Short mmCIF file of C-alpha atoms in Angstrom, two decimals:
data_model
loop_
_atom_site.label_atom_id
_atom_site.label_comp_id
_atom_site.label_asym_id
_atom_site.label_seq_id
_atom_site.Cartn_x
_atom_site.Cartn_y
_atom_site.Cartn_z
CA UNK A 237 -23.46 11.62 59.74
CA UNK A 238 -24.52 15.27 61.18
CA UNK A 239 -25.21 18.05 58.79
CA UNK A 240 -22.21 20.03 58.02
CA UNK A 241 -22.64 23.37 59.92
CA UNK A 242 -21.89 26.82 58.04
CA UNK A 243 -20.32 28.19 60.94
CA UNK A 244 -16.38 28.30 60.96
CA UNK A 245 -14.47 28.46 64.55
CA UNK A 246 -11.45 26.71 64.01
CA UNK A 247 -8.26 29.00 63.61
CA UNK A 248 -6.60 28.35 60.32
CA UNK A 249 -2.93 28.94 59.55
CA UNK A 250 -2.00 29.04 56.03
CA UNK A 251 1.60 28.56 54.95
CA UNK A 252 3.08 29.94 51.34
CA UNK A 253 3.15 27.37 49.00
CA UNK A 254 7.03 26.33 48.07
CA UNK A 255 8.44 23.78 45.62
CA UNK A 256 8.04 21.22 48.11
CA UNK A 257 4.55 22.13 49.50
CA UNK A 258 2.72 22.18 45.54
CA UNK A 259 3.07 20.01 42.84
CA UNK A 260 0.86 20.86 39.54
CA UNK A 261 0.43 18.43 36.76
CA UNK A 262 -0.66 20.91 33.89
CA UNK A 263 -2.07 19.14 30.79
CA UNK A 264 -2.21 20.38 27.16
CA UNK A 265 -5.10 22.74 26.06
CA UNK A 266 -5.38 24.65 22.86
CA UNK A 267 -8.30 27.11 23.93
CA UNK A 268 -7.17 30.54 22.67
CA UNK A 269 -9.18 32.18 25.19
CA UNK A 270 -6.96 30.28 28.06
CA UNK A 271 -3.77 32.40 26.43
CA UNK A 272 -5.37 35.56 25.77
CA UNK A 273 -5.46 38.70 27.83
CA UNK A 274 -8.20 38.60 30.91
CA UNK A 275 -8.73 38.66 34.28
CA UNK A 276 -11.95 36.48 34.74
CA UNK A 277 -11.37 32.78 35.77
CA UNK A 278 -11.99 30.32 32.57
CA UNK A 279 -13.59 26.93 32.88
CA UNK A 280 -10.98 25.86 30.39
CA UNK A 281 -7.85 23.53 30.92
CA UNK A 282 -7.23 20.56 33.24
CA UNK A 283 -4.52 20.45 36.14
CA UNK A 284 -3.84 18.30 39.18
CA UNK A 285 -2.77 19.74 41.90
CA UNK A 286 -0.97 18.04 45.14
CA UNK A 287 -0.46 20.65 47.87
CA UNK A 288 0.04 20.86 51.53
CA UNK A 289 -1.29 22.85 54.17
CA UNK A 290 0.01 23.64 58.04
CA UNK A 291 -3.33 23.59 60.20
CA UNK A 292 -3.75 24.03 63.97
CA UNK A 293 -6.34 22.15 65.08
CA UNK A 294 -7.77 21.70 68.95
CA UNK A 295 -9.02 18.58 70.42
CA UNK A 296 -12.54 17.54 69.40
CA UNK A 297 -15.09 18.28 66.67
CA UNK A 298 -14.06 21.37 64.85
CA UNK A 299 -15.15 23.11 61.82
CA UNK A 300 -12.16 24.42 59.49
CA UNK A 301 -12.21 26.66 56.47
CA UNK A 302 -9.16 26.22 54.07
CA UNK A 303 -9.04 29.24 51.56
CA UNK A 304 -7.32 30.31 48.61
CA UNK A 305 -8.31 27.55 46.57
CA UNK A 306 -8.59 27.57 42.44
CA UNK A 307 -11.94 29.40 41.57
CA UNK A 308 -12.88 26.39 39.30
CA UNK A 309 -11.73 23.29 40.94
CA UNK A 310 -13.71 19.99 40.77
CA UNK A 311 -16.05 20.39 43.94
CA UNK A 312 -16.25 16.42 43.68
CA UNK A 313 -12.95 15.20 43.46
CA UNK A 314 -11.20 17.15 46.26
CA UNK A 315 -9.11 14.56 48.48
CA UNK A 316 -8.07 15.51 51.85
CA UNK A 317 -5.59 13.61 54.25
CA UNK A 318 -4.71 14.99 57.57
CA UNK A 319 -2.82 11.72 58.91
CA UNK A 320 -3.65 9.74 61.92
CA UNK A 321 -5.88 10.76 64.62
CA UNK A 322 -8.06 13.01 62.23
CA UNK A 323 -11.12 12.17 60.89
CA UNK A 324 -13.00 13.92 58.09
CA UNK A 325 -16.84 13.89 58.85
CA UNK A 326 -17.95 16.22 55.89
CA UNK A 327 -16.68 18.67 53.32
CA UNK A 328 -18.12 21.19 51.33
CA UNK A 329 -16.40 23.68 48.41
CA UNK A 330 -17.90 26.92 48.30
CA UNK A 331 -16.79 28.68 45.23
CA UNK A 332 -16.59 32.40 44.35
CA UNK A 333 -19.25 32.19 41.57
CA UNK A 334 -20.85 35.57 40.30
CA UNK A 335 -19.98 37.37 43.97
CA UNK A 336 -16.24 37.50 43.61
CA UNK A 337 -14.25 37.23 46.44
CA UNK A 338 -16.35 37.45 49.00
CA UNK A 339 -18.71 34.61 47.41
CA UNK A 340 -16.16 31.87 48.42
CA UNK A 341 -16.29 32.97 52.24
CA UNK A 342 -20.11 32.07 52.83
CA UNK A 343 -20.40 30.33 56.61
CA UNK A 344 -17.23 32.09 58.01
CA UNK A 345 -17.43 34.62 60.65
CA UNK A 346 -17.03 37.93 59.74
CA UNK A 347 -16.52 41.71 61.37
CA UNK A 348 -18.39 44.16 58.84
CA UNK A 349 -16.75 47.76 59.94
CA UNK A 350 -18.25 50.79 58.58
CA UNK A 351 -15.97 54.17 57.12
CA UNK A 352 -15.09 55.20 60.51
CA UNK A 353 -13.84 51.87 61.85
CA UNK A 354 -16.93 51.15 63.56
CA UNK A 355 -18.13 47.86 63.95
CA UNK A 356 -21.77 47.49 61.98
CA UNK A 357 -22.25 43.65 62.18
CA UNK A 358 -20.70 40.50 63.68
CA UNK A 359 -21.44 36.62 62.95
CA UNK A 360 -21.77 34.46 60.25
CA UNK A 361 -21.67 35.48 56.47
CA UNK A 362 -24.71 33.96 54.80
CA UNK A 363 -25.10 36.05 51.55
CA UNK A 364 -23.13 38.04 48.94
CA UNK A 365 -25.66 39.94 46.92
CA UNK A 366 -24.20 42.65 44.66
CA UNK A 367 -22.84 45.31 46.62
CA UNK A 368 -24.73 43.83 49.75
CA UNK A 369 -24.08 41.34 52.84
CA UNK A 370 -26.21 39.22 54.47
CA UNK A 371 -25.02 38.46 58.37
CA UNK A 372 -26.30 36.45 60.94
CA UNK A 373 -25.74 36.86 64.56
CA UNK A 374 -25.35 34.69 67.85
CA UNK A 375 -29.13 35.13 68.19
CA UNK A 376 -29.82 33.90 64.50
CA UNK A 377 -31.09 37.14 63.40
CA UNK A 378 -29.84 38.28 59.70
CA UNK A 379 -28.62 41.90 58.94
CA UNK A 380 -28.64 43.08 55.34
CA UNK A 381 -25.55 45.82 55.07
CA UNK A 382 -24.48 47.69 51.68
CA UNK A 383 -22.69 50.91 53.20
CA UNK A 384 -19.60 49.28 54.55
CA UNK A 385 -15.85 49.66 54.12
CA UNK A 386 -14.28 46.72 55.11
CA UNK A 387 -15.01 43.03 55.72
CA UNK A 388 -12.80 41.12 58.56
CA UNK A 389 -12.19 37.22 58.54
CA UNK A 390 -10.98 36.78 62.20
CA UNK A 391 -10.78 32.91 61.95
CA UNK A 392 -9.36 32.43 58.48
CA UNK A 393 -7.31 33.73 55.74
CA UNK A 394 -9.86 35.47 53.32
CA UNK A 395 -7.92 34.23 50.23
CA UNK A 396 -9.36 34.95 47.04
CA UNK A 397 -10.57 31.78 45.36
CA UNK A 398 -12.76 28.87 46.53
CA UNK A 399 -13.04 27.61 50.07
CA UNK A 400 -13.02 24.31 51.42
CA UNK A 401 -15.06 23.78 54.54
CA UNK A 402 -14.57 20.84 56.74
CA UNK A 403 -16.03 18.91 59.64
CA UNK A 404 -13.41 17.06 61.52
CA UNK A 405 -12.91 15.15 64.82
CA UNK A 406 -9.24 15.39 66.25
CA UNK A 407 -7.87 13.13 68.53
CA UNK A 408 -5.31 15.33 69.63
CA UNK A 409 -4.44 19.06 69.43
CA UNK A 410 -1.54 20.84 67.90
CA UNK A 411 -0.08 21.32 64.45
CA UNK A 412 -1.19 18.94 61.43
CA UNK A 413 -0.03 18.97 57.92
CA UNK A 414 -3.17 18.48 55.55
CA UNK A 415 -2.23 16.95 52.02
CA UNK A 416 -4.78 18.29 49.33
CA UNK A 417 -5.25 16.90 45.81
CA UNK A 418 -7.66 18.06 43.50
CA UNK A 419 -8.29 18.62 39.69
CA UNK A 420 -8.77 22.18 38.69
CA UNK A 421 -9.27 24.16 35.40
CA UNK A 422 -7.96 27.42 34.53
CA UNK A 423 -4.44 25.93 33.88
CA UNK A 424 -3.34 24.61 30.54
CA UNK A 425 -0.03 24.54 28.29
CA UNK A 426 0.88 24.29 25.03
CA UNK A 427 4.04 24.38 22.82
CA UNK A 428 5.04 27.57 20.80
CA UNK A 429 7.82 26.79 17.97
CA UNK A 430 9.76 29.39 16.10
CA UNK A 431 11.29 28.30 13.08
CA UNK A 432 13.68 30.35 11.41
CA UNK A 433 14.86 29.86 7.78
CA UNK A 434 18.31 30.25 7.60
CA UNK A 435 19.77 32.55 4.57
CA UNK A 436 21.66 31.67 1.64
CA UNK A 437 22.60 28.56 -0.19
CA UNK A 438 20.18 26.05 -2.10
CA UNK A 439 19.42 23.79 0.62
CA UNK A 440 16.40 24.08 3.15
CA UNK A 441 17.79 24.76 6.60
CA UNK A 442 16.01 26.27 9.73
CA UNK A 443 16.76 26.85 13.69
CA UNK A 444 13.86 25.29 15.38
CA UNK A 445 13.06 26.92 18.96
CA UNK A 446 10.75 25.31 21.26
CA UNK A 447 8.73 26.56 24.03
CA UNK A 448 6.25 26.06 26.64
CA UNK A 449 3.38 28.62 27.01
CA UNK A 450 1.77 27.96 30.56
CA UNK A 451 -1.50 29.80 31.04
CA UNK A 452 -3.15 30.50 34.18
CA UNK A 453 -6.61 31.62 34.60
CA UNK A 454 -7.57 29.56 37.74
CA UNK A 455 -8.55 32.55 39.93
CA UNK A 456 -5.32 32.12 42.21
CA UNK A 457 -1.69 32.94 42.03
CA UNK A 458 0.82 29.99 42.41
CA UNK A 459 3.92 30.54 43.96
CA UNK A 460 7.32 28.53 43.70
CA UNK A 461 5.25 25.26 42.44
CA UNK A 462 6.72 22.21 41.16
CA UNK A 463 5.67 21.92 37.65
CA UNK A 464 4.95 19.09 35.42
CA UNK A 465 3.36 19.26 32.03
CA UNK A 466 1.55 16.44 29.93
CA UNK A 467 1.63 16.30 26.28
CA UNK A 468 -1.23 14.31 25.04
CA UNK A 469 -5.29 14.13 24.99
CA UNK A 470 -6.85 12.21 27.53
CA UNK A 471 -10.30 12.24 28.16
CA UNK A 472 -11.99 14.34 30.69
CA UNK A 473 -15.61 13.94 31.67
CA UNK A 474 -16.44 17.91 32.41
CA UNK A 475 -15.82 20.61 30.08
CA UNK A 476 -13.11 22.00 30.13
CA UNK A 477 -5.96 31.53 15.10
CA UNK A 478 -5.80 34.49 17.44
CA UNK A 479 -2.57 36.74 17.85
CA UNK A 480 0.34 35.55 19.89
CA UNK A 481 -0.27 35.45 23.92
CA UNK A 482 0.40 38.65 25.52
CA UNK A 483 2.84 38.15 28.75
CA UNK A 484 0.76 39.81 31.37
CA UNK A 485 2.55 41.81 34.68
CA UNK A 486 3.97 39.34 37.63
CA UNK A 487 2.02 40.16 40.77
CA UNK A 488 4.84 39.03 42.79
CA UNK A 489 8.80 38.40 42.66
CA UNK A 490 9.34 36.00 40.56
CA UNK A 491 10.85 32.25 41.76
CA UNK A 492 13.97 31.72 39.92
CA UNK A 493 13.96 30.61 36.35
CA UNK A 494 14.59 26.84 35.68
CA UNK A 495 18.57 26.34 35.21
CA UNK A 496 17.60 23.12 33.06
CA UNK A 497 15.77 21.92 30.44
CA UNK A 498 12.64 19.69 31.46
CA UNK A 499 13.30 16.55 31.72
CA UNK A 500 11.19 13.70 29.58
CA UNK A 501 9.59 10.36 30.09
CA UNK A 502 6.66 8.31 29.34
CA UNK A 503 3.37 8.73 31.63
CA UNK A 504 1.24 6.03 30.25
CA UNK A 505 0.24 6.58 26.65
CA UNK A 506 1.37 10.07 27.02
CA UNK A 507 4.50 12.32 27.67
CA UNK A 508 5.53 14.08 31.00
CA UNK A 509 7.82 17.19 30.74
CA UNK A 510 9.21 17.79 34.52
CA UNK A 511 10.26 21.65 34.81
CA UNK A 512 13.40 21.94 36.91
CA UNK A 513 13.37 24.15 40.16
CA UNK A 514 10.18 26.07 41.27
CA UNK A 515 8.41 28.40 38.99
CA UNK A 516 5.72 31.21 39.89
CA UNK A 517 2.39 31.29 37.89
CA UNK A 518 0.58 34.69 38.91
CA UNK A 519 -3.07 34.51 38.22
CA UNK A 520 -4.18 36.05 34.77
CA UNK A 521 -0.75 35.43 33.18
CA UNK A 522 0.99 33.02 30.41
CA UNK A 523 4.45 31.92 31.74
CA UNK A 524 7.11 30.54 28.82
CA UNK A 525 9.98 28.01 29.66
CA UNK A 526 12.34 25.93 26.97
CA UNK A 527 11.21 22.47 26.14
CA UNK A 528 14.56 21.78 24.31
CA UNK A 529 17.50 23.65 23.18
CA UNK A 530 17.46 25.20 19.99
CA UNK A 531 18.95 23.45 16.69
CA UNK A 532 19.19 23.81 13.41
CA UNK A 533 17.65 21.04 11.19
CA UNK A 534 17.09 20.37 7.21
CA UNK A 535 14.03 21.30 5.99
CA UNK A 536 11.84 21.34 2.50
CA UNK A 537 9.85 23.65 1.07
CA UNK A 538 6.62 22.83 -1.03
CA UNK A 539 4.54 24.69 -3.40
CA UNK A 540 1.15 23.10 -3.65
CA UNK A 541 -1.56 23.64 -6.32
CA UNK A 542 -4.58 21.35 -5.27
CA UNK A 543 -8.06 20.60 -6.78
CA UNK A 544 -11.15 18.74 -5.19
CA UNK A 545 -10.99 16.38 -2.40
CA UNK A 546 -10.72 12.59 -1.27
CA UNK A 547 -14.22 11.35 -1.95
CA UNK A 548 -15.87 8.98 -3.93
CA UNK A 549 -19.33 8.20 -5.23
CA UNK A 550 -21.45 5.46 -4.25
CA UNK A 551 -21.66 4.56 -7.85
CA UNK A 552 -19.55 5.63 -11.24
CA UNK A 553 -20.61 8.90 -12.10
CA UNK A 554 -20.70 9.29 -16.12
CA UNK A 555 -22.37 12.15 -16.31
CA UNK A 556 -20.40 15.43 -18.11
CA UNK A 557 -21.42 17.96 -15.68
CA UNK A 558 -20.21 20.72 -17.88
CA UNK A 559 -16.94 20.78 -16.79
CA UNK A 560 -15.31 22.28 -19.58
CA UNK A 561 -14.35 25.74 -18.07
CA UNK A 562 -11.08 26.95 -16.71
CA UNK A 563 -10.46 27.07 -13.33
CA UNK A 564 -7.73 29.21 -11.46
CA UNK A 565 -5.97 27.24 -8.54
CA UNK A 566 -4.11 29.27 -5.75
CA UNK A 567 -0.58 27.76 -5.10
CA UNK A 568 -0.12 27.26 -1.16
CA UNK A 569 3.12 27.61 0.46
CA UNK A 570 4.34 24.78 2.78
CA UNK A 571 7.50 23.87 4.80
CA UNK A 572 8.15 20.41 6.02
CA UNK A 573 10.96 19.05 8.55
CA UNK A 574 11.59 16.07 10.34
CA UNK A 575 10.74 16.06 14.07
CA UNK A 576 14.32 16.17 15.86
CA UNK A 577 12.52 15.54 19.17
CA UNK A 578 9.02 14.39 20.53
CA UNK A 579 7.17 17.73 19.49
CA UNK A 580 3.80 18.24 21.65
CA UNK A 581 0.92 20.13 19.88
CA UNK A 582 1.27 23.62 19.59
CA UNK A 583 1.74 26.82 17.29
CA UNK A 584 4.61 27.12 14.90
CA UNK A 585 5.57 30.53 13.49
CA UNK A 586 7.79 30.80 10.66
CA UNK A 587 10.25 33.43 9.98
CA UNK A 588 12.82 34.82 7.44
CA UNK A 589 15.35 37.12 7.60
CA UNK A 590 14.88 40.29 5.34
CA UNK A 591 17.43 42.39 3.88
CA UNK A 592 17.33 44.55 6.76
CA UNK A 593 18.40 41.72 8.75
CA UNK A 594 14.86 41.78 10.83
CA UNK A 595 13.22 38.31 11.00
CA UNK A 596 9.66 38.67 8.91
CA UNK A 597 6.86 36.21 9.26
CA UNK A 598 6.23 33.86 6.53
CA UNK A 599 3.19 32.14 8.24
CA UNK A 600 1.74 30.33 11.30
CA UNK A 601 0.52 26.97 11.51
CA UNK A 602 -0.75 24.58 13.99
CA UNK A 603 1.00 20.76 14.69
CA UNK A 604 -0.19 17.78 16.43
CA UNK A 605 1.59 15.77 18.87
CA UNK A 606 4.47 14.34 16.64
CA UNK A 607 6.80 11.62 17.68
CA UNK A 608 10.60 12.01 17.07
CA UNK A 609 11.60 11.17 13.51
CA UNK A 610 8.05 11.62 11.96
CA UNK A 611 7.40 14.69 9.00
CA UNK A 612 5.94 17.89 10.47
CA UNK A 613 4.37 19.67 7.34
CA UNK A 614 3.06 23.07 7.97
CA UNK A 615 0.83 25.21 5.31
CA UNK A 616 2.14 28.81 5.65
CA UNK A 617 -0.46 30.58 3.45
CA UNK A 618 -0.90 31.30 -0.34
CA UNK A 619 2.13 32.14 -2.16
CA UNK A 620 2.21 35.67 -4.10
CA UNK A 621 3.03 35.32 -8.10
CA UNK A 622 2.39 31.48 -8.22
CA UNK A 623 -1.05 30.05 -9.75
CA UNK A 624 -2.05 27.22 -11.99
CA UNK A 625 -4.65 27.09 -14.58
CA UNK A 626 -6.66 23.85 -14.89
CA UNK A 627 -8.95 23.04 -17.65
CA UNK A 628 -10.70 19.83 -19.10
CA UNK A 629 -9.42 18.56 -22.46
CA UNK A 630 -11.17 15.37 -23.05
CA UNK A 631 -14.25 13.68 -21.61
CA UNK A 632 -15.93 10.67 -23.29
CA UNK A 633 -18.31 8.03 -21.62
CA UNK A 634 -18.63 3.97 -23.22
CA UNK A 635 -21.28 2.31 -21.28
CA UNK A 636 -20.78 -0.91 -23.36
CA UNK A 637 -17.32 -1.46 -21.86
CA UNK A 638 -18.16 0.55 -18.81
CA UNK A 639 -15.46 3.24 -18.92
CA UNK A 640 -15.18 7.02 -18.84
CA UNK A 641 -11.68 8.56 -19.87
CA UNK A 642 -11.38 12.35 -18.93
CA UNK A 643 -8.21 14.51 -19.35
CA UNK A 644 -6.88 17.74 -17.93
CA UNK A 645 -4.39 20.29 -18.70
CA UNK A 646 -2.63 22.03 -15.74
CA UNK A 647 -0.62 25.10 -16.39
CA UNK A 648 1.54 26.26 -13.62
CA UNK A 649 2.46 30.08 -13.81
CA UNK A 650 5.68 31.35 -11.93
CA UNK A 651 6.04 35.11 -11.60
CA UNK A 652 8.51 35.14 -8.85
CA UNK A 653 12.16 35.83 -9.20
CA UNK A 654 13.14 32.16 -8.35
CA UNK A 655 12.21 28.92 -10.10
CA UNK A 656 9.62 26.90 -8.36
CA UNK A 657 8.68 23.07 -8.19
CA UNK A 658 4.97 23.06 -7.89
CA UNK A 659 3.35 19.94 -6.63
CA UNK A 660 -0.10 19.35 -8.55
CA UNK A 661 -2.42 17.37 -6.44
CA UNK A 662 -5.65 16.25 -7.85
CA UNK A 663 -8.36 13.82 -6.81
CA UNK A 664 -9.84 11.53 -9.43
CA UNK A 665 -13.71 11.49 -8.07
CA UNK A 666 -15.83 9.87 -10.83
CA UNK A 667 -15.22 6.49 -9.29
CA UNK A 668 -12.75 4.73 -7.09
CA UNK A 669 -11.21 2.39 -9.85
CA UNK A 670 -8.82 4.56 -12.34
CA UNK A 671 -5.47 4.40 -14.08
CA UNK A 672 -3.42 7.12 -15.82
CA UNK A 673 -3.33 6.18 -19.59
CA UNK A 674 -1.21 9.01 -20.68
CA UNK A 675 0.72 12.17 -19.09
CA UNK A 676 3.27 14.38 -19.94
CA UNK A 677 5.22 13.24 -17.14
CA UNK A 678 5.40 10.57 -14.80
CA UNK A 679 3.15 11.06 -11.36
CA UNK A 680 5.40 11.74 -8.25
CA UNK A 681 2.62 9.68 -6.37
CA UNK A 682 -0.63 7.91 -6.60
CA UNK A 683 -2.85 6.76 -3.82
CA UNK A 684 -6.95 4.79 -4.40
CA UNK A 685 -8.20 8.77 -3.93
CA UNK A 686 -4.92 10.77 -4.83
CA UNK A 687 -2.78 11.68 -7.96
CA UNK A 688 0.26 14.17 -7.45
CA UNK A 689 2.82 15.52 -10.37
CA UNK A 690 5.72 17.61 -9.40
CA UNK A 691 6.17 20.59 -12.34
CA UNK A 692 9.27 22.56 -12.65
CA UNK A 693 8.10 26.10 -13.43
CA UNK A 694 10.96 28.72 -14.40
CA UNK A 695 11.21 32.15 -12.98
CA UNK A 696 8.93 34.41 -14.84
CA UNK A 697 7.36 31.68 -16.80
CA UNK A 698 5.01 28.57 -17.24
CA UNK A 699 4.68 25.09 -17.61
CA UNK A 700 2.30 22.55 -19.11
CA UNK A 701 0.97 19.22 -17.19
CA UNK A 702 -1.39 17.05 -19.50
CA UNK A 703 -2.91 13.77 -18.20
CA UNK A 704 -5.52 11.18 -19.38
CA UNK A 705 -7.80 9.34 -16.73
CA UNK A 706 -9.50 6.12 -17.56
CA UNK A 707 -12.44 5.18 -14.96
CA UNK A 708 -13.66 1.48 -15.03
CA UNK A 709 -16.32 -0.64 -13.45
CA UNK A 710 -18.44 -3.91 -13.33
CA UNK A 711 -22.03 -3.95 -13.66
CA UNK A 712 -22.34 -4.90 -9.93
CA UNK A 713 -20.89 -1.56 -9.25
CA UNK A 714 -24.00 0.27 -11.45
CA UNK A 715 -26.26 -1.20 -8.87
CA UNK A 716 -24.21 0.25 -5.98
#
């Protein structure tokens, strides 16, 4: 194959994308920068684009430029189908890089004009350097220009973003429809949930709203596209808690809002959400659409005082360690509920109504992909007026019997106006084999590395939990 020439000599006609022309499949992304204000394209997120362009070709070999592609598309994965009678002899993606809009049009024919409209140079754009241009004329001479007013592209669209340059061999002249497929970064989506606790009553109820936040930092606008959102975390070979994303100004007339909720279906090991109708995604914007209708569901509140973590030593730890002091444990406020639908990963804002009727924030948390019917547990923050004191009350080692006895007293305190049931979570950490031999109340939950009690604490009061553990091991365990 002959080298792909840089000169571009064929006329290109670009259709404005419509719902029938462009389909974009956007994968879930959780990079905060993608959803934060900014105008520069970002190499984060992942999307697959299927779009069509109308091209006019003459018979024979041609060099063609297709502009207006995303700034950060994957140049090794661009596919193009021009139908029968057209062969692609070679292709090249020119990205704008640091040179901005003009950088993606290197190799195209340009007219460079001065302040008075006079023609300063005509030829092929070969370099973009800061505020200067390099233009090669028909005789092969290169001129460098800095003081110019306007650059015209007589043979192409000069759209912002990347440019696909093609060498073609067409068996017939006339219009051709080009089908383009390519992956790009700069597009991503994630779920945004609002859980508003219901007023009054002793039971926990909340209203759950689910939106899809769709970020576009790809370096181009997407107008009236058909949209699919994919939930899950597939691997990508390439690369690719902040304040809530700020909705940015729309740059063009918006496409009609979706009339129906997304159609959900399986996509291999993932979930797909097809957005109804067509949607505009202006560059440097975050667009939101509903995922589900809002609904009221049951929930549970939990206040958690936790000590230690899930860890076990290689051999039994019978050393005292001087653990006779008192530790003060914060109590974390948590909210749980059963997923009413398949919930894609995202951020949940939990609100409650204040006495003035306004919704106020109780906390924010991230949640992973959660199948319908599974539990969602959100950590909202440290509760005011709740704490627990922890002190060791007993410790002894019997090396002959290969046992350790260790006791603790947990004193939850509640300075709030309502009674609380505080979950005390402990992690027995001296050895993996243990049992509760004494306790002031039965455990609510036990696993090999976790012990939980639920302690009722009155308003403006405290309660006491005492328990004693016994660890045991064999002679072989001592050798590790």
